[in-house]
Tab-separated table of C-alpha atoms in Angstrom:
chain	number	residue	atom	x	y	z
A	149	UNK	CA	22.037	17.450	-16.062
A	150	UNK	CA	20.159	20.360	-14.694
A	151	UNK	CA	17.188	19.900	-12.999
A	152	UNK	CA	13.504	22.048	-13.412
A	153	UNK	CA	11.462	22.355	-10.301
A	154	UNK	CA	8.206	22.921	-10.587
A	155	UNK	CA	4.771	22.815	-8.563
A	156	UNK	CA	1.824	20.862	-9.629
A	157	UNK	CA	-1.885	20.482	-8.325
A	158	UNK	CA	-2.605	16.525	-9.288
A	159	UNK	CA	-6.949	15.972	-8.937
A	160	UNK	CA	-7.813	12.347	-7.883
A	161	UNK	CA	-10.710	11.505	-9.763
A	162	UNK	CA	-11.517	8.386	-7.844
A	163	UNK	CA	-11.399	6.800	-4.385
A	164	UNK	CA	-7.556	6.409	-3.574
A	165	UNK	CA	-5.988	3.827	-1.505
A	166	UNK	CA	-2.338	2.947	-1.340
A	167	UNK	CA	-1.768	0.069	1.168
A	168	UNK	CA	0.967	0.032	3.943
A	169	UNK	CA	1.097	-3.878	3.347
A	170	UNK	CA	-0.408	-4.853	6.509
A	171	UNK	CA	-3.710	-6.723	6.929
A	172	UNK	CA	-5.969	-6.312	10.272
A	173	UNK	CA	-8.426	-8.768	11.410
A	174	UNK	CA	-11.739	-7.794	13.220
A	175	UNK	CA	-10.785	-10.911	15.873
A	176	UNK	CA	-7.731	-9.110	17.208
A	177	UNK	CA	-6.643	-5.774	15.566
A	178	UNK	CA	-9.775	-3.490	15.850
A	179	UNK	CA	-13.280	-3.371	17.376
A	180	UNK	CA	-16.315	-1.931	15.740
A	181	UNK	CA	-19.008	-0.286	17.489
A	182	UNK	CA	-22.084	0.494	15.266
A	183	UNK	CA	-20.439	1.964	12.281
A	184	UNK	CA	-17.043	2.888	13.709
A	185	UNK	CA	-13.858	0.580	13.946
A	186	UNK	CA	-11.240	1.231	17.009
A	187	UNK	CA	-8.033	0.168	15.390
A	188	UNK	CA	-5.809	-0.688	18.552
A	189	UNK	CA	-2.685	0.851	19.568
A	190	UNK	CA	-0.832	-2.171	20.825
A	191	UNK	CA	1.050	-0.815	23.680
A	192	UNK	CA	-2.104	1.250	25.000
A	193	UNK	CA	-4.068	-2.080	24.641
A	194	UNK	CA	-1.766	-4.041	26.546
A	195	UNK	CA	-1.313	-1.070	29.042
A	196	UNK	CA	-4.916	-1.171	29.803
A	197	UNK	CA	-5.034	-5.137	30.251
A	198	UNK	CA	-2.142	-5.033	32.303
A	199	UNK	CA	-3.936	-2.141	34.643
A	200	UNK	CA	-6.714	-4.371	34.718
A	201	UNK	CA	-4.881	-7.423	35.851
A	202	UNK	CA	-6.146	-9.492	32.924
A	203	UNK	CA	-3.243	-9.441	30.366
A	204	UNK	CA	-2.359	-13.061	31.357
A	205	UNK	CA	-5.801	-14.131	30.606
A	206	UNK	CA	-5.783	-12.244	27.572
A	207	UNK	CA	-2.704	-13.849	26.233
A	208	UNK	CA	-3.691	-17.409	27.319
A	209	UNK	CA	-7.137	-17.419	25.617
A	210	UNK	CA	-5.519	-16.158	22.471
A	211	UNK	CA	-3.195	-19.160	22.595
A	212	UNK	CA	-5.876	-21.312	23.176
A	213	UNK	CA	-8.364	-20.199	21.047
A	214	UNK	CA	-6.327	-19.561	18.010
A	215	UNK	CA	-8.452	-17.990	14.957
A	216	UNK	CA	-11.391	-18.563	17.054
A	217	UNK	CA	-10.674	-15.979	19.631
A	218	UNK	CA	-12.273	-12.765	19.179
A	219	UNK	CA	-11.061	-9.507	21.081
A	220	UNK	CA	-14.421	-7.969	21.438
A	221	UNK	CA	-15.854	-10.630	23.120
A	222	UNK	CA	-12.863	-10.647	25.346
A	223	UNK	CA	-13.287	-6.796	26.319
A	224	UNK	CA	-17.157	-7.238	26.756
A	225	UNK	CA	-16.466	-9.749	29.350
A	226	UNK	CA	-14.573	-7.079	31.224
A	227	UNK	CA	-16.973	-4.254	30.474
A	228	UNK	CA	-14.054	-2.780	28.240
A	229	UNK	CA	-16.124	-2.265	25.327
A	230	UNK	CA	-17.459	0.788	25.644
A	231	UNK	CA	-16.611	4.060	23.547
A	232	UNK	CA	-14.920	5.706	26.287
A	233	UNK	CA	-12.459	2.814	26.683
A	234	UNK	CA	-11.846	2.015	23.181
A	235	UNK	CA	-11.084	5.941	22.265
A	236	UNK	CA	-8.051	5.553	24.719
A	237	UNK	CA	-6.478	2.612	23.413
A	238	UNK	CA	-7.032	3.243	19.662
A	239	UNK	CA	-4.587	4.675	17.427
A	240	UNK	CA	-7.352	5.923	15.068
A	241	UNK	CA	-10.733	5.600	13.941
A	242	UNK	CA	-12.631	4.668	10.786
A	243	UNK	CA	-16.469	5.330	9.658
A	244	UNK	CA	-17.624	2.514	7.669
A	245	UNK	CA	-20.689	0.950	6.496
A	246	UNK	CA	-21.221	-2.959	7.047
A	247	UNK	CA	-19.258	-4.989	9.019
A	248	UNK	CA	-15.492	-5.781	7.285
A	249	UNK	CA	-13.587	-9.054	9.079
A	250	UNK	CA	-10.668	-7.420	7.717
A	251	UNK	CA	-9.165	-4.423	6.270
A	252	UNK	CA	-5.918	-3.010	4.649
A	253	UNK	CA	-5.073	0.176	5.925
A	254	UNK	CA	-3.480	2.927	4.003
A	255	UNK	CA	0.079	3.956	4.401
A	256	UNK	CA	0.933	6.435	7.293
A	257	UNK	CA	3.758	8.221	8.555
A	258	UNK	CA	3.292	9.365	12.228
A	259	UNK	CA	0.059	8.644	11.937
A	260	UNK	CA	-1.097	10.327	8.953
A	261	UNK	CA	-1.720	8.985	5.643
A	262	UNK	CA	0.292	10.525	3.000
A	263	UNK	CA	0.865	9.783	-1.104
A	264	UNK	CA	4.320	8.512	-1.822
A	265	UNK	CA	6.128	10.417	-4.637
A	266	UNK	CA	7.014	6.584	-6.026
A	267	UNK	CA	3.179	5.990	-6.126
A	268	UNK	CA	2.755	8.911	-8.376
A	269	UNK	CA	5.763	8.321	-10.345
A	270	UNK	CA	4.499	4.639	-10.810
A	271	UNK	CA	1.073	6.139	-12.294
A	272	UNK	CA	2.821	8.536	-14.716
A	273	UNK	CA	4.807	5.645	-15.675
A	274	UNK	CA	1.427	3.664	-16.879
A	275	UNK	CA	0.013	6.836	-18.658
A	276	UNK	CA	3.194	7.074	-20.425
A	277	UNK	CA	3.295	3.525	-21.121
A	278	UNK	CA	-0.471	3.335	-22.678
A	279	UNK	CA	0.260	6.539	-25.009
A	280	UNK	CA	3.622	4.630	-26.055
A	281	UNK	CA	1.582	1.634	-26.872
A	282	UNK	CA	-1.375	3.452	-28.459
A	283	UNK	CA	0.262	5.924	-30.471
A	284	UNK	CA	3.950	4.596	-31.139
A	285	UNK	CA	3.010	0.918	-31.917
A	286	UNK	CA	5.378	0.328	-34.633
A	287	UNK	CA	8.291	2.383	-33.127
A	288	UNK	CA	8.146	0.425	-29.968
A	289	UNK	CA	7.459	-2.710	-31.699
A	290	UNK	CA	11.236	-2.337	-32.966
A	291	UNK	CA	12.536	-1.008	-29.926
A	292	UNK	CA	11.354	-3.298	-27.158
A	293	UNK	CA	9.351	-5.999	-29.047
A	294	UNK	CA	11.968	-7.268	-31.622
A	295	UNK	CA	14.772	-8.246	-28.856
A	296	UNK	CA	11.557	-9.845	-26.793
A	297	UNK	CA	10.943	-11.880	-29.819
A	298	UNK	CA	14.701	-13.081	-29.977
A	299	UNK	CA	14.849	-13.665	-26.487
A	300	UNK	CA	11.303	-15.722	-26.600
A	301	UNK	CA	12.747	-17.766	-29.506
A	302	UNK	CA	15.743	-18.719	-28.065
A	303	UNK	CA	13.417	-20.015	-24.989
A	304	UNK	CA	11.572	-22.331	-27.351
A	305	UNK	CA	14.650	-23.703	-28.328
A	306	UNK	CA	16.261	-24.785	-24.632
A	307	UNK	CA	15.276	-28.178	-23.608
A	308	UNK	CA	17.518	-27.711	-20.461
A	309	UNK	CA	15.179	-26.195	-17.570
A	310	UNK	CA	18.019	-24.625	-15.707
A	311	UNK	CA	19.106	-22.576	-18.671
A	312	UNK	CA	15.540	-22.193	-19.634
A	313	UNK	CA	14.897	-20.514	-15.985
A	314	UNK	CA	18.219	-18.376	-16.384
A	315	UNK	CA	16.829	-17.226	-19.908
A	316	UNK	CA	13.603	-16.129	-18.296
A	317	UNK	CA	14.612	-14.440	-15.350
A	318	UNK	CA	16.946	-12.190	-17.918
A	319	UNK	CA	13.889	-11.643	-19.865
A	320	UNK	CA	11.871	-10.257	-16.976
A	321	UNK	CA	15.013	-8.170	-15.720
A	322	UNK	CA	15.224	-6.326	-19.402
A	323	UNK	CA	11.562	-5.719	-19.187
A	324	UNK	CA	11.743	-4.461	-15.561
A	325	UNK	CA	14.692	-1.982	-16.897
A	326	UNK	CA	12.913	-0.607	-19.485
A	327	UNK	CA	9.960	0.340	-17.379
A	328	UNK	CA	11.886	1.641	-14.810
A	329	UNK	CA	14.028	4.114	-17.177
A	330	UNK	CA	10.787	5.790	-18.316
A	331	UNK	CA	10.995	8.074	-15.557
A	332	UNK	CA	14.523	7.923	-14.414
A	333	UNK	CA	15.188	11.232	-14.531
A	334	UNK	CA	11.991	12.451	-12.560
A	335	UNK	CA	12.202	13.223	-8.607
A	336	UNK	CA	8.725	13.309	-6.664
A	337	UNK	CA	8.629	14.123	-3.205
A	338	UNK	CA	6.059	12.484	-0.857
A	339	UNK	CA	2.728	14.353	0.008
A	340	UNK	CA	1.167	14.068	3.607
A	341	UNK	CA	-2.828	13.949	3.685
A	342	UNK	CA	-4.593	17.095	4.424
A	343	UNK	CA	-7.713	15.919	5.827
A	344	UNK	CA	-10.423	13.552	4.721
A	345	UNK	CA	-12.185	15.797	2.380
A	346	UNK	CA	-9.071	16.777	0.280
A	347	UNK	CA	-9.211	15.417	-3.225
A	348	UNK	CA	-5.901	16.975	-4.834
A	349	UNK	CA	-2.474	16.301	-4.107
A	350	UNK	CA	0.011	19.451	-3.965
A	351	UNK	CA	3.599	18.000	-4.694
A	352	UNK	CA	6.274	20.906	-3.723
A	353	UNK	CA	9.066	19.296	-4.939
A	354	UNK	CA	8.758	18.059	-8.658
A	355	UNK	CA	11.930	17.775	-10.583
A	356	UNK	CA	11.924	17.594	-14.089
A	357	UNK	CA	15.522	16.883	-16.477
A	358	UNK	CA	16.368	19.671	-18.487
A	359	UNK	CA	17.386	18.533	-21.672
């Protein structure tokens, strides 16, 4: 199957967030000064604490206090909660409103946010599914829902819990396979961020199957 490559500009109509899977806490992962968060680079932070001779104290207090430990209070005791110090040990900074106790960072590569091609592909898949449900409901019922109804009927007649669980997993796999195959022929490259004010994504590598 030949692939046709096209270049598209996609405008984000709302704030966009794709999480890295991490959850950062104010008690250990960052410090807030006024309306700015300084997110620590752990290696730089350890280097600073070691240089000041307080690394052992830091580790000991974290172990003793557990969740009640607060890194900003610890740094303040040693006069290290200053802007110029925090800039040296932070990997990046964020302007915020309020005082977040935790936050989920945007996915990054080499310290810069980027849009995975798989995320855009997932958004396209949702849009396609919506249009299929809206415009082709009768055809979809024959293609998809009829087999599902058959499997659901089988499930309702199974009394054995083990067999019930096996059939349920099979049904979920079939649904997942259907969703994945919707855009099976499309290939999208990742898109790196171009700054805070950029509100569009430009993909150089969108491969579309030619039928």
